[in-house]
Amino acid sequence: MLLQVGYPYSLNGLFSLIAIAGMAGGSLRIALGFLLPQFTSPWVLGLSMALLVLPALGMAVALQYHATLETLQVLALLSGLGGGCYSLYLQRLDTSLHHHQRHRVLGLGIGIGQLGMAASLILLPWVVTLGFWQSPGHILVDGKESSTLLGSVAGDRVWISNIGWAWSLLLTGLLLVLAALSGWERWGGGHGGLAPEQSRRTHNTVAQGMASTSWAIGVGLLVSMLGCWLTLPPEANGMGLQVSRELVMAAMLIIMLALLRLFPQVRQDNAHSPYSIFNNKHTWVMSVMCSMSLGSFLGLAAALPLTLEWTFGYVLAADGMRQPNPNAPGVFTYVWMGPFIGILMRPVGGWVADRFGGARTTQCCALVMMLAAAGAAFYLGAAYRAPEPEQYFFPFCLLMFVLFSAAGAGHASVLFSVERLFPASQQRHLNTWMAGIAAYGMFYIPGLLAEQLQRGTPEQAMVSFALFYALCLLLNGWFYLRREGTFYNP
C-alpha cells in the first residue's frame, strides 16, 4: 500500500520492512519460547503485548508525517514482538490444557493467528479510506492506484496512518480483556485471593518471567538487527554482504542459541531442556517440512501484495523503467483469498492425515506445491516483461491459491506427524522452534523476491521455491515413506 500511495521508498526498501519484521518475529518466537518459565504468568504475556502497542503507535505517527525509511525499519523490528507474544500464547495454552486437548486447541489457535493475516489484508486497505481521524496536521495522501476489497479507489484520498491507529486500538482492547481475565484468575471465583505462600511463589514466577523476557527480547532484537544488516542491500540501509541468506540465518541461530544458553534457566541438560530437541534427528527434518508449509504460507502471504503490485501494476517502458499500468487489477481485491483458502484447508489436511497418514499427506502437499510454484514462475516472468501484464493475473493468482491450499493442508499434516514422532516432554519446545523457523520465511521469501524483481527475473525466485519443495519431497520420502525406516508414514 505504501507503493500505491506514492511513498518515496525503493523496492528493496519496501521489501526490507517485511523482511525485518519476519526476522525479528522468528528470532523472538524462539528466544521467548526457550526462556519462558514452566508456568507463564499472564502478566508476562501482558507486558509483551503492551510493548507491542509501541510500534503500532509509532507506525501511526510515522505514516502520518511521512517518516524516513530508517524510522519505519526500526518500527518493523519492534513489531517482531508479535512473534514473541505468539510463543507466550502457545506456552500459556500448553501449560493450561491436558495432553489430549493440546493438539486440537493449538491447531485452532494457529489457524486463528493465520486468519488474522488474511483479515488484515481485507480490513486495513478499507480502514485507510475512513476519514474520521481529521485532526490538525494529519496529512492526506492522494491514492493514485490504491485498491481495497471492493476494487480500485484511484484518485480517492486515503488516511494511511489509520493502519497504526487501528492496530493500537485492537491491541489496547486485547490488553483490557487480558487484564480482566488475569484479575479473575488472581482474585475471582469467591476464593478470597491467594494464600501467602502461594502468593510468594506467584510473585517469584512473575519476577523470573520478567527477567527471562527482558533477556530474550534483547537477544532476539540484537540477532535480528545483525542478520538484517548483513543481508539487506545498501539502498535498504544494509551492508549488502554477498553471502547466501541461508548461511546468515544459520549463523544468527547459532549465536542466538549460544546467548540464550547464558541465562541460568536453560543451562540444565535434561529431557525437559529446550536444547534436548536438537539431539533428535527428526527435529531437523520436521523443521524443513514446517518451513515448506507454514514458512511458505507466512512468507508468501506477506510478500504477495507488493509482488503483485510491482509486477501487474507497472509495465516495462522503452527506457527500461517501469511505468504505472492504467489497466492494473486491484491487488487487495484478490490477495487475501490465498491465505484465507490456506486456512480453510488446515482442517482438511488434518482429516486426510488422520485417515491416510501424516507423511503421505505431506508428500502430496509437497508435490502440489512444487508444481504450483513452477507454473506460477512461468506466469510471473511472462507478466513482468509483457506490455499487458494483466492478461496473466488470474492464471498466476489461481496457481498461488493452489500453493496456499497445499501449504495450509501440509502444515496440518506436519503437526500430525510431530505428535507421533516426539515425546510429550519435547513437543512444546519443538513447536516453539518450528514456529520460529517458519517465521523466518517472512524474512527469506520477501528478500529473495526483492532481489529477483530488481534484476528483472522474478520467475527465478519461484523456481527456487519449486526446487526447495522438490527437496522436501525427497527428504520426506526418504525418512518417512520407506518401509525399512524407523518410522513409516507417521
XYZ file of C-alpha atoms in Angstrom:
490
model
C 0.000 0.000 0.000
C 2.945 2.367 0.592
C 3.877 1.842 -3.058
C 0.319 2.502 -4.193
C 0.036 5.854 -2.438
C 3.405 7.097 -3.654
C 5.772 6.881 -0.674
C 9.315 7.608 -1.956
C 10.946 4.327 -0.929
C 12.819 1.972 -3.228
C 11.526 -1.514 -3.955
C 14.276 -3.013 -1.792
C 13.362 -0.592 0.963
C 9.712 -1.630 0.891
C 10.547 -5.332 0.919
C 13.031 -4.734 3.739
C 10.167 -3.721 6.037
C 8.630 -7.173 5.575
C 11.969 -8.967 5.909
C 12.955 -7.132 9.099
C 9.621 -7.898 10.750
C 9.961 -11.557 9.719
C 13.496 -11.893 11.082
C 12.558 -10.234 14.375
C 9.348 -12.263 14.681
C 11.132 -15.578 14.142
C 14.001 -14.748 16.492
C 11.723 -13.564 19.281
C 9.475 -16.605 18.901
C 12.437 -18.864 19.607
C 14.071 -16.654 22.243
C 10.958 -16.105 24.340
C 9.758 -19.669 23.844
C 13.060 -21.115 25.099
C 13.379 -18.811 28.120
C 9.850 -18.992 29.446
C 9.334 -20.461 32.899
C 7.310 -23.624 33.206
C 4.281 -21.557 34.185
C 3.810 -18.484 32.040
C 2.286 -15.686 34.042
C -0.459 -13.744 32.264
C 1.323 -10.603 33.420
C 4.379 -11.584 31.356
C 2.127 -12.037 28.348
C 0.526 -8.697 29.142
C 3.922 -6.990 29.266
C 4.842 -8.319 25.836
C 1.525 -7.209 24.371
C 1.909 -3.780 25.979
C 5.325 -3.418 24.342
C 3.714 -4.332 21.027
C 1.480 -1.256 21.306
C 4.561 0.972 20.993
C 5.431 0.114 17.355
C 1.734 0.332 16.448
C 1.503 3.869 17.821
C 4.854 4.724 16.263
C 3.616 3.469 12.905
C 0.532 5.685 13.142
C 2.614 8.799 13.795
C 5.336 7.879 11.276
C 2.878 7.282 8.433
C 1.044 10.476 9.265
C 4.148 12.620 8.824
C 5.994 10.746 6.040
C 8.753 9.334 8.218
C 12.055 8.162 6.804
C 12.684 4.571 5.798
C 15.022 4.161 8.779
C 12.193 5.032 11.174
C 9.847 2.505 9.585
C 12.582 -0.149 9.715
C 13.011 0.367 13.459
C 9.250 0.053 13.922
C 9.234 -3.097 11.773
C 11.937 -4.550 14.022
C 9.891 -3.809 17.138
C 6.784 -5.305 15.530
C 8.567 -8.641 15.793
C 7.344 -8.631 19.388
C 4.167 -10.073 17.892
C 6.127 -13.254 17.257
C 7.194 -13.261 20.890
C 3.604 -12.869 22.024
C 2.768 -15.867 19.842
C 5.298 -18.005 21.745
C 3.924 -16.796 25.070
C 0.437 -17.642 23.887
C 1.458 -21.177 22.867
C 3.238 -21.640 26.196
C 0.164 -20.485 28.076
C -2.049 -22.929 26.204
C 0.410 -25.775 26.654
C 0.540 -25.394 30.428
C -3.221 -24.898 30.771
C -4.505 -27.892 28.791
C -4.480 -31.635 29.190
C -2.275 -33.513 26.732
C -5.175 -34.902 24.706
C -6.583 -31.382 24.219
C -3.381 -29.655 23.152
C -3.200 -30.785 19.533
C -6.743 -29.683 18.720
C -6.623 -26.375 20.603
C -3.132 -25.446 19.417
C -4.157 -26.170 15.846
C -7.209 -23.956 16.305
C -5.066 -21.210 17.822
C -2.561 -21.338 14.977
C -5.406 -21.206 12.468
C -6.884 -18.137 14.168
C -3.457 -16.484 14.072
C -3.181 -17.145 10.343
C -6.715 -15.887 9.880
C -5.519 -12.587 11.312
C -3.137 -12.216 8.363
C -5.963 -12.747 5.861
C -8.235 -10.410 7.827
C -5.593 -7.679 7.834
C -5.343 -7.872 4.034
C -9.098 -7.260 3.898
C -9.637 -4.711 6.667
C -6.556 -2.489 6.596
C -6.995 -1.336 2.961
C -10.570 -0.477 3.934
C -9.612 1.266 7.183
C -7.352 3.738 5.358
C -10.361 5.041 3.409
C -12.148 6.155 6.602
C -11.642 9.840 7.244
C -12.562 10.038 10.911
C -9.000 10.959 12.026
C -9.231 14.508 10.668
C -7.024 16.129 13.299
C -4.849 19.190 12.568
C -1.633 18.269 10.849
C -2.940 14.960 9.566
C -1.537 14.522 6.073
C -3.816 13.123 3.398
C -2.248 11.171 0.577
C -3.701 11.063 -2.916
C -4.060 7.370 -3.680
C -3.364 7.210 -7.408
C -3.674 3.452 -7.710
C -4.735 2.165 -4.309
C -7.322 -0.597 -4.051
C -9.492 -2.316 -1.450
C -11.608 -5.421 -1.218
C -14.277 -3.724 -3.325
C -11.902 -2.695 -6.076
C -9.868 0.309 -7.122
C -10.218 3.659 -5.386
C -7.935 5.504 -7.808
C -7.791 9.214 -7.122
C -9.529 8.922 -3.729
C -7.982 10.257 -0.567
C -6.707 7.772 1.980
C -5.573 8.122 5.575
C -2.613 5.754 5.540
C -1.803 6.293 9.238
C -5.135 4.663 10.142
C -3.253 1.353 9.899
C -1.262 2.178 13.014
C -4.237 3.600 14.880
C -6.343 0.528 14.110
C -3.680 -1.851 15.448
C -3.231 0.327 18.549
C -6.941 0.203 19.351
C -7.081 -3.543 18.757
C -4.081 -4.250 20.989
C -5.411 -1.967 23.714
C -8.695 -3.854 23.674
C -6.892 -7.190 23.915
C -4.841 -5.878 26.843
C -8.003 -4.874 28.694
C -9.511 -8.315 28.129
C -6.301 -9.986 29.314
C -6.197 -7.775 32.408
C -9.802 -8.663 33.239
C -9.169 -12.390 32.815
C -5.962 -12.210 34.834
C -7.736 -10.361 37.639
C -10.444 -13.019 37.727
C -7.828 -15.776 37.789
C -5.955 -13.967 40.591
C -8.884 -12.967 42.803
C -12.093 -14.275 41.285
C -14.496 -17.033 41.958
C -15.041 -16.033 45.584
C -11.845 -17.766 46.748
C -10.670 -14.729 48.676
C -7.338 -14.404 46.903
C -4.193 -16.481 47.171
C -2.629 -17.877 50.310
C 0.579 -16.088 51.431
C 2.878 -18.927 50.366
C 1.165 -19.298 47.015
C 1.300 -15.525 46.561
C 5.061 -15.524 47.165
C 5.502 -18.301 44.601
C 3.421 -16.346 42.118
C 5.498 -13.197 42.622
C 8.704 -15.205 42.200
C 7.367 -16.699 38.983
C 6.423 -13.244 37.676
C 9.852 -11.860 38.562
C 11.570 -14.785 36.880
C 9.347 -14.369 33.854
C 10.092 -10.646 33.618
C 13.851 -11.274 33.809
C 13.821 -14.020 31.184
C 11.508 -11.978 28.959
C 13.848 -8.977 29.084
C 16.892 -11.111 28.240
C 15.071 -12.927 25.442
C 13.801 -9.701 23.859
C 17.283 -8.186 23.998
C 18.918 -11.240 22.417
C 16.217 -11.598 19.765
C 16.380 -7.963 18.693
C 20.196 -7.932 18.659
C 20.423 -11.024 16.472
C 17.690 -9.710 14.160
C 19.432 -6.365 13.660
C 22.722 -8.092 12.879
C 21.173 -10.555 10.438
C 19.193 -7.888 8.577
C 22.167 -5.527 8.388
C 24.335 -8.242 6.866
C 21.841 -9.270 4.188
C 19.937 -6.130 3.191
C 21.251 -4.119 0.211
C 22.778 -0.662 0.761
C 19.677 1.159 -0.533
C 17.745 -0.540 2.279
C 20.339 0.532 4.888
C 22.104 -2.815 4.902
C 25.695 -3.882 4.389
C 24.852 -5.730 1.179
C 27.118 -8.631 2.043
C 27.231 -11.041 -0.882
C 26.623 -14.237 1.081
C 23.666 -16.555 0.987
C 20.762 -15.842 3.292
C 20.855 -19.465 4.371
C 24.345 -19.075 5.861
C 23.430 -15.824 7.611
C 20.279 -17.344 9.083
C 22.213 -20.387 10.322
C 24.885 -18.174 11.880
C 22.284 -15.978 13.583
C 20.524 -19.033 15.020
C 23.784 -20.385 16.438
C 24.638 -17.021 18.008
C 21.151 -16.652 19.460
C 21.090 -20.146 20.961
C 24.542 -19.557 22.490
C 23.439 -16.272 24.059
C 20.209 -17.787 25.363
C 22.204 -20.581 26.975
C 23.983 -17.999 29.132
C 20.732 -17.466 31.026
C 20.682 -19.821 34.055
C 17.209 -21.132 33.335
C 18.303 -23.066 30.222
C 21.639 -24.418 31.426
C 20.247 -27.719 32.593
C 20.905 -30.620 30.244
C 17.980 -32.934 30.816
C 14.956 -34.209 28.971
C 12.999 -31.033 29.793
C 15.628 -28.634 28.494
C 14.682 -26.894 25.248
C 18.079 -27.887 23.881
C 17.209 -31.573 24.174
C 15.235 -31.409 20.921
C 18.452 -30.902 18.948
C 19.614 -34.420 19.815
C 16.730 -35.832 17.787
C 17.353 -36.030 14.037
C 13.637 -35.697 13.369
C 13.800 -32.137 14.734
C 15.777 -31.077 11.682
C 13.597 -32.943 9.199
C 10.399 -31.560 10.687
C 11.916 -28.067 10.710
C 12.416 -28.317 6.962
C 8.866 -29.627 6.488
C 7.471 -26.787 8.590
C 9.481 -24.276 6.558
C 7.942 -25.779 3.431
C 4.378 -25.459 4.705
C 3.970 -22.758 7.348
C 7.083 -20.864 6.229
C 5.789 -20.639 2.664
C 2.356 -19.610 3.896
C 3.708 -16.753 6.028
C 6.372 -15.567 3.597
C 4.187 -15.581 0.501
C 1.230 -14.018 2.309
C 3.464 -11.160 3.461
C 5.285 -10.619 0.152
C 2.477 -11.283 -2.342
C 0.732 -7.856 -2.220
C 3.901 -5.937 -3.062
C 4.956 -8.551 -5.646
C 1.595 -8.345 -7.410
C 1.582 -4.561 -7.357
C 5.094 -4.269 -8.802
C 4.527 -6.961 -11.436
C 0.981 -6.206 -12.582
C 0.614 -2.574 -11.504
C 3.532 -1.415 -13.647
C 4.739 -2.118 -17.175
C 8.222 -2.065 -18.644
C 8.704 1.144 -20.663
C 11.041 1.658 -23.635
C 13.684 3.281 -21.418
C 13.835 0.204 -19.202
C 11.945 1.867 -16.333
C 8.645 0.595 -15.004
C 5.659 2.887 -15.502
C 2.167 2.669 -13.921
C -0.189 0.303 -15.717
C -3.540 2.031 -16.376
C -5.278 -1.370 -16.598
C -3.783 -2.771 -13.405
C -6.089 -5.082 -11.421
C -6.942 -4.200 -7.821
C -4.407 -6.155 -5.790
C -6.244 -6.068 -2.469
C -9.409 -7.316 -4.111
C -7.823 -10.750 -4.516
C -4.670 -11.006 -2.413
C -6.482 -12.052 0.795
C -8.004 -15.086 -0.908
C -4.819 -17.179 -0.935
C -4.192 -17.059 2.839
C -7.894 -17.499 3.516
C -8.074 -20.631 1.356
C -4.948 -21.960 3.045
C -6.608 -21.566 6.444
C -9.720 -23.395 5.246
C -7.521 -26.285 4.072
C -5.939 -26.797 7.502
C -8.755 -28.989 8.901
C -8.887 -30.847 5.583
C -5.177 -31.611 5.861
C -5.620 -32.818 9.430
C -8.506 -35.094 8.441
C -6.605 -36.574 5.491
C -3.520 -37.127 7.671
C -5.603 -38.903 10.285
C -7.048 -41.210 7.631
C -4.066 -41.840 5.337
C -1.065 -40.891 7.438
C 0.816 -37.659 8.022
C 3.820 -38.414 5.810
C 1.693 -39.395 2.811
C -0.346 -36.226 3.147
C 2.804 -34.113 3.450
C 4.224 -35.844 0.360
C 1.154 -34.997 -1.715
C 1.191 -31.397 -0.486
C 4.890 -31.022 -1.368
C 4.222 -32.344 -4.862
C 1.321 -29.927 -5.402
C 3.373 -27.001 -4.079
C 6.274 -27.866 -6.384
C 4.047 -27.973 -9.470
C 2.130 -24.831 -8.499
C 5.347 -22.869 -7.875
C 6.770 -23.997 -11.227
C 3.601 -22.883 -13.045
C 3.491 -19.593 -11.152
C 7.120 -18.958 -12.178
C 6.124 -19.084 -15.850
C 3.262 -16.597 -15.494
C 5.200 -14.273 -13.174
C 8.093 -13.998 -15.619
C 5.784 -13.517 -18.589
C 3.782 -10.812 -16.797
C 6.865 -8.901 -15.687
C 8.026 -8.395 -19.272
C 4.635 -8.158 -21.025
C 3.183 -4.845 -22.267
C -0.190 -6.007 -20.890
C 0.662 -7.970 -17.738
C -2.943 -8.104 -16.551
C -3.636 -10.952 -19.000
C -1.531 -13.236 -16.778
C -3.016 -12.056 -13.488
C -5.749 -14.618 -12.974
C -3.713 -17.716 -14.016
C -0.964 -16.620 -11.649
C -3.407 -15.994 -8.802
C -5.111 -19.358 -9.300
C -1.778 -21.160 -9.054
C -0.910 -19.192 -5.926
C -4.255 -20.176 -4.414
C -3.379 -23.817 -5.088
C 0.011 -23.293 -3.462
C -1.581 -21.707 -0.376
C -4.079 -24.575 -0.156
C -1.324 -27.177 -0.195
C 0.715 -25.179 2.335
C -2.203 -24.997 4.757
C -3.001 -28.684 4.466
C 0.695 -29.552 4.643
C 1.209 -27.709 7.903
C -1.665 -29.622 9.492
C -0.140 -32.933 8.358
C 3.294 -31.903 9.675
C 1.814 -31.209 13.116
C 0.064 -34.565 12.937
C 3.406 -36.290 12.339
C 5.155 -34.316 15.083
C 2.688 -35.585 17.657
C 3.690 -39.164 16.778
C 7.428 -38.659 16.364
C 8.271 -36.831 19.578
C 7.623 -37.484 23.279
C 5.241 -35.127 25.052
C 8.133 -33.591 27.036
C 9.693 -32.232 23.834
C 6.630 -31.151 21.884
C 6.252 -27.722 23.499
C 9.831 -26.698 22.753
C 9.649 -28.276 19.308
C 6.501 -26.319 18.420
C 8.242 -23.129 19.532
C 11.330 -23.935 17.462
C 9.382 -24.863 14.336
C 7.160 -21.778 14.598
C 10.268 -19.596 14.799
C 11.963 -21.303 11.855
C 8.761 -20.984 9.813
C 8.518 -17.277 10.666
C 11.906 -16.802 9.004
C 10.006 -17.444 5.786
C 8.798 -13.849 6.132
C 12.459 -12.809 6.020
C 13.725 -15.174 3.340
C 10.913 -15.092 0.760
C 10.481 -11.277 0.554
C 14.265 -10.856 0.391
C 14.631 -13.289 -2.485
C 11.660 -11.834 -4.374
C 13.009 -8.290 -3.971
C 16.407 -9.369 -5.260
C 14.982 -11.075 -8.345
C 12.476 -8.301 -9.066
C 15.314 -5.798 -9.080
C 17.186 -7.993 -11.550
C 14.107 -8.324 -13.738
C 13.875 -12.094 -13.248
C 11.131 -12.670 -10.634
C 10.430 -16.138 -12.049
C 13.783 -17.339 -10.707
C 12.529 -16.816 -7.156
C 9.527 -19.069 -7.831
C 11.782 -21.646 -9.494
C 13.926 -21.641 -6.348
C 10.831 -22.309 -4.246
C 9.843 -25.170 -6.567
C 13.315 -26.721 -6.208
C 13.068 -26.416 -2.423
C 9.706 -28.189 -2.459
C 11.271 -30.933 -4.582
C 13.983 -31.318 -1.925
C 11.291 -31.584 0.745
C 9.583 -34.242 -1.380
C 12.758 -36.336 -1.414
C 13.511 -35.731 2.264
C 10.055 -36.717 3.446
C 10.021 -39.783 1.215
C 13.439 -40.947 2.432
C 12.751 -40.628 6.154
C 9.066 -41.458 6.457
C 7.862 -43.382 3.402
C 10.377 -46.222 3.309
C 9.200 -49.492 4.786
C 12.605 -50.141 6.335
C 12.735 -46.704 8.004
C 12.453 -46.112 11.758
C 9.038 -44.536 11.307
C 6.734 -45.315 8.417
C 4.040 -42.814 7.489
C 3.728 -41.189 10.939
